[in-house]
Amino acid sequence: MKSRYIVALLLAVATTCFGQISNENTFSVQINGTDYKTQPRRIRIGTYWWITANSVKPDQSIRIWLGSYDRKDSVEPGTYLIVDEGNSDPAESRKAAERASTYKGIAFVKYVVETKEPRMEYHVGKSQNNNGTITVKMGADGFLEANFDCTLAGTYWKEKGTATVFGGMGRLVGKMQDKVITKTTGYDSDIDPEGRGYKKQDNTDTIKLTNGKFRLKVN
């Protein structure tokens, strides 16, 4: 009972500290036929600038990176070839682009959704080399507008028993704080299971993102 009060108190504190950040950005896509809408943001992860579109109940995140063939950030207008982040061949992508004379560069897409609360299990999708594209336009008002369709390789992740046991109340409280941050700021907070005490399961599938479009202020 005491632990419940501790979690409730920390949630109240976190809610106070992180006010809602509103914006005029829009994001919509159908995920396996189900509508998903939210307000996207732009966030730096490592050396890359990602477009991140998040929501809660369940926690969900779609990240999109746009870049040149040598993997430098890019938000220039044009059509980008969506590829597998971990298994993309820039030389082959460049050849395909030169043949088609259509691609500005390459893009990565990643989708994460919580399938068991509180962040116990996840369904993750990563873009592949299957000819998906994202078309980008830059408006005079400083908004980047894009349309995309792609199929992701889906995997399932479950929290390791050792992470649950040894993480104890601290791990649970951390998850709840991350949920509050995601909800109140619009930025995903540690939603990705990879490398965070989760194990990838054997079952796989595909995740289709269709009729995707977003409008994001970048200038």
Short mmCIF file of C-alpha atoms in Angstrom, two decimals:
data_model
loop_
_atom_site.label_atom_id
_atom_site.label_comp_id
_atom_site.label_asym_id
_atom_site.label_seq_id
_atom_site.Cartn_x
_atom_site.Cartn_y
_atom_site.Cartn_z
CA MET A 1 0.00 0.00 0.00
CA LYS A 2 2.85 2.37 0.90
CA SER A 3 4.46 1.84 -2.52
CA ARG A 4 1.24 2.94 -4.23
CA TYR A 5 1.32 6.22 -2.34
CA ILE A 6 4.96 6.75 -3.34
CA VAL A 7 4.14 6.23 -7.02
CA ALA A 8 1.11 8.54 -6.80
CA LEU A 9 3.19 11.27 -5.14
CA LEU A 10 5.93 11.07 -7.76
CA LEU A 11 3.37 11.23 -10.55
CA ALA A 12 1.89 14.37 -9.02
CA VAL A 13 5.32 15.99 -8.79
CA ALA A 14 6.21 15.02 -12.36
CA THR A 15 2.92 16.40 -13.67
CA THR A 16 3.65 19.71 -11.95
CA CYS A 17 7.19 19.93 -13.34
CA PHE A 18 6.34 19.15 -16.95
CA GLY A 19 3.74 21.46 -18.47
CA GLN A 20 1.99 20.62 -21.70
CA ILE A 21 3.85 21.90 -24.77
CA SER A 22 1.34 22.77 -27.46
CA ASN A 23 2.08 23.39 -31.12
CA GLU A 24 0.47 23.61 -34.54
CA ASN A 25 2.11 20.44 -35.87
CA THR A 26 -0.07 17.60 -37.15
CA PHE A 27 0.60 13.91 -37.81
CA SER A 28 -1.74 11.18 -39.05
CA VAL A 29 -1.27 7.65 -40.38
CA GLN A 30 -3.10 4.32 -40.51
CA ILE A 31 -1.28 1.59 -38.60
CA ASN A 32 -2.51 -1.74 -39.95
CA GLY A 33 -5.71 0.06 -40.88
CA THR A 34 -6.21 1.86 -37.54
CA ASP A 35 -6.07 5.66 -37.48
CA TYR A 36 -3.30 7.26 -35.43
CA LYS A 37 -3.15 11.02 -34.92
CA THR A 38 -0.95 13.17 -32.73
CA GLN A 39 1.30 16.26 -32.72
CA PRO A 40 4.87 15.57 -33.86
CA ARG A 41 8.06 17.14 -32.57
CA ARG A 42 11.67 17.24 -33.72
CA ILE A 43 14.22 15.72 -31.35
CA ARG A 44 17.93 14.91 -31.41
CA ILE A 45 18.87 11.29 -30.62
CA GLY A 46 22.61 10.74 -30.72
CA THR A 47 23.92 12.52 -33.82
CA TYR A 48 20.59 12.50 -35.69
CA TRP A 49 17.55 14.78 -35.75
CA TRP A 50 14.40 12.64 -35.70
CA ILE A 51 10.77 13.57 -36.19
CA THR A 52 8.94 11.97 -33.27
CA ALA A 53 5.16 11.47 -33.03
CA ASN A 54 3.95 10.16 -29.67
CA SER A 55 0.82 9.41 -27.67
CA VAL A 56 -0.20 7.55 -24.50
CA LYS A 57 -2.73 4.88 -23.44
CA PRO A 58 -1.03 2.87 -24.81
CA ASP A 59 2.34 4.57 -25.14
CA GLN A 60 3.16 4.82 -28.84
CA SER A 61 5.96 6.41 -30.81
CA ILE A 62 6.73 6.81 -34.50
CA ARG A 63 10.15 8.19 -35.40
CA ILE A 64 11.23 9.30 -38.86
CA TRP A 65 14.74 10.32 -39.93
CA LEU A 66 15.49 12.02 -43.24
CA GLY A 67 19.01 12.18 -44.65
CA SER A 68 21.42 12.14 -47.53
CA TYR A 69 23.08 8.98 -48.84
CA ASP A 70 26.09 9.57 -46.62
CA ARG A 71 23.71 9.68 -43.61
CA LYS A 72 23.77 13.39 -42.93
CA ASP A 73 20.57 15.02 -41.69
CA SER A 74 18.43 16.56 -44.41
CA VAL A 75 15.04 18.24 -44.61
CA GLU A 76 15.31 19.33 -48.23
CA PRO A 77 12.24 18.93 -50.46
CA GLY A 78 12.06 15.75 -52.51
CA THR A 79 11.28 12.05 -52.33
CA TYR A 80 13.28 9.86 -49.94
CA LEU A 81 13.70 6.10 -50.19
CA ILE A 82 12.77 4.40 -46.90
CA VAL A 83 15.39 1.79 -45.98
CA ASP A 84 16.50 -0.59 -43.22
CA GLU A 85 18.56 1.48 -40.76
CA GLY A 86 20.77 -1.46 -39.78
CA ASN A 87 21.14 -2.98 -43.23
CA SER A 88 21.09 -0.22 -45.81
CA ASP A 89 23.69 0.06 -48.53
CA PRO A 90 24.18 3.74 -49.45
CA ALA A 91 25.95 2.79 -52.68
CA GLU A 92 23.08 0.59 -53.83
CA SER A 93 20.54 3.19 -52.73
CA ARG A 94 22.41 5.83 -54.71
CA LYS A 95 22.44 3.62 -57.80
CA ALA A 96 18.71 3.06 -57.50
CA ALA A 97 18.17 6.79 -57.08
CA GLU A 98 20.30 7.63 -60.09
CA ARG A 99 18.42 5.10 -62.21
CA ALA A 100 15.03 6.36 -61.11
CA SER A 101 16.10 10.03 -60.90
CA THR A 102 13.55 10.52 -58.15
CA TYR A 103 15.11 10.06 -54.69
CA LYS A 104 16.56 12.95 -52.72
CA GLY A 105 18.09 10.64 -50.13
CA ILE A 106 17.14 7.91 -47.65
CA ALA A 107 14.88 7.70 -44.60
CA PHE A 108 14.46 5.45 -41.55
CA VAL A 109 11.17 4.76 -39.78
CA LYS A 110 10.65 3.13 -36.38
CA TYR A 111 7.42 2.37 -34.53
CA VAL A 112 7.07 1.34 -30.87
CA VAL A 113 3.85 0.56 -28.99
CA GLU A 114 3.36 -0.61 -25.42
CA THR A 115 1.33 -3.85 -25.38
CA LYS A 116 1.34 -4.53 -21.62
CA GLU A 117 1.41 -1.88 -18.90
CA PRO A 118 3.42 -0.44 -17.32
CA ARG A 119 5.86 -0.80 -20.19
CA MET A 120 6.22 -4.53 -19.57
CA GLU A 121 5.89 -5.59 -23.21
CA TYR A 122 6.27 -3.87 -26.58
CA HIS A 123 5.61 -4.33 -30.28
CA VAL A 124 8.35 -2.74 -32.40
CA GLY A 125 8.47 -2.08 -36.13
CA LYS A 126 11.49 -1.06 -38.21
CA SER A 127 11.62 0.06 -41.83
CA GLN A 128 13.01 -2.32 -44.42
CA ASN A 129 14.41 -2.16 -47.96
CA ASN A 130 11.04 -2.65 -49.63
CA ASN A 131 10.67 0.51 -51.75
CA GLY A 132 8.66 2.59 -49.29
CA THR A 133 8.95 6.35 -49.84
CA ILE A 134 8.37 9.64 -48.09
CA THR A 135 7.79 12.81 -50.11
CA VAL A 136 8.73 16.12 -48.50
CA LYS A 137 7.70 19.67 -49.30
CA MET A 138 8.81 22.87 -47.56
CA GLY A 139 6.25 25.63 -47.25
CA ALA A 140 6.99 29.33 -47.23
CA ASP A 141 5.55 29.44 -43.70
CA GLY A 142 8.43 27.31 -42.39
CA PHE A 143 6.41 24.10 -42.13
CA LEU A 144 7.74 20.84 -43.52
CA GLU A 145 4.95 18.75 -45.08
CA ALA A 146 5.33 15.07 -45.93
CA ASN A 147 3.43 12.01 -47.19
CA PHE A 148 4.59 8.43 -46.70
CA ASP A 149 3.73 4.73 -46.91
CA CYS A 150 5.88 1.81 -45.80
CA THR A 151 5.89 -1.71 -44.35
CA LEU A 152 7.86 -2.36 -41.16
CA ALA A 153 9.37 -5.59 -39.84
CA GLY A 154 7.61 -6.26 -36.53
CA THR A 155 9.17 -7.82 -33.43
CA TYR A 156 7.92 -8.36 -29.88
CA TRP A 157 9.75 -7.53 -26.65
CA LYS A 158 9.16 -8.57 -23.04
CA GLU A 159 10.78 -7.22 -19.88
CA LYS A 160 13.34 -9.63 -18.45
CA GLY A 161 12.47 -11.18 -15.11
CA THR A 162 15.82 -10.07 -13.70
CA ALA A 163 15.13 -6.47 -14.71
CA THR A 164 11.75 -6.58 -12.96
CA VAL A 165 13.13 -8.15 -9.77
CA PHE A 166 16.37 -6.23 -9.39
CA GLY A 167 14.91 -2.98 -10.68
CA GLY A 168 12.22 -3.15 -8.01
CA MET A 169 10.23 -0.08 -7.06
CA GLY A 170 12.82 2.24 -8.59
CA ARG A 171 12.30 0.77 -12.07
CA LEU A 172 8.52 1.00 -11.72
CA VAL A 173 8.66 4.60 -10.54
CA GLY A 174 10.99 5.43 -13.43
CA LYS A 175 8.51 3.98 -15.92
CA MET A 176 5.64 5.98 -14.47
CA GLN A 177 7.68 9.17 -14.56
CA ASP A 178 8.57 8.50 -18.21
CA LYS A 179 4.89 8.03 -18.98
CA VAL A 180 4.07 11.39 -17.42
CA ILE A 181 6.86 13.11 -19.37
CA THR A 182 5.63 11.60 -22.63
CA LYS A 183 2.05 12.64 -21.90
CA THR A 184 2.70 16.19 -20.78
CA THR A 185 5.52 17.23 -23.12
CA GLY A 186 4.75 15.25 -26.27
CA TYR A 187 8.33 13.90 -26.38
CA ASP A 188 8.87 10.17 -25.95
CA SER A 189 10.80 9.34 -22.78
CA ASP A 190 12.67 6.00 -22.80
CA ILE A 191 9.88 4.25 -24.70
CA ASP A 192 12.24 2.12 -26.81
CA PRO A 193 12.79 -1.37 -25.26
CA GLU A 194 16.06 -2.18 -27.00
CA GLY A 195 18.96 -2.17 -24.57
CA ARG A 196 16.76 -1.36 -21.57
CA GLY A 197 16.30 -4.73 -19.89
CA TYR A 198 13.93 -6.31 -22.42
CA LYS A 199 14.28 -9.51 -24.43
CA LYS A 200 13.21 -9.89 -28.06
CA GLN A 201 10.71 -12.72 -28.53
CA ASP A 202 10.70 -15.28 -31.33
CA ASN A 203 7.44 -14.22 -33.00
CA THR A 204 7.56 -11.65 -35.80
CA ASP A 205 5.11 -9.97 -38.16
CA THR A 206 4.71 -6.93 -40.40
CA ILE A 207 3.28 -3.51 -39.61
CA LYS A 208 1.83 -1.43 -42.45
CA LEU A 209 1.87 2.35 -42.27
CA THR A 210 -0.42 3.83 -44.92
CA ASN A 211 -1.76 7.28 -45.83
CA GLY A 212 0.85 8.85 -43.58
CA LYS A 213 1.21 12.61 -43.57
CA PHE A 214 2.52 15.26 -41.24
CA ARG A 215 3.08 18.99 -41.00
CA LEU A 216 5.97 20.11 -38.79
CA LYS A 217 7.38 23.55 -38.05
CA VAL A 218 11.15 23.48 -38.69
CA ASN A 219 12.01 27.13 -39.41
#
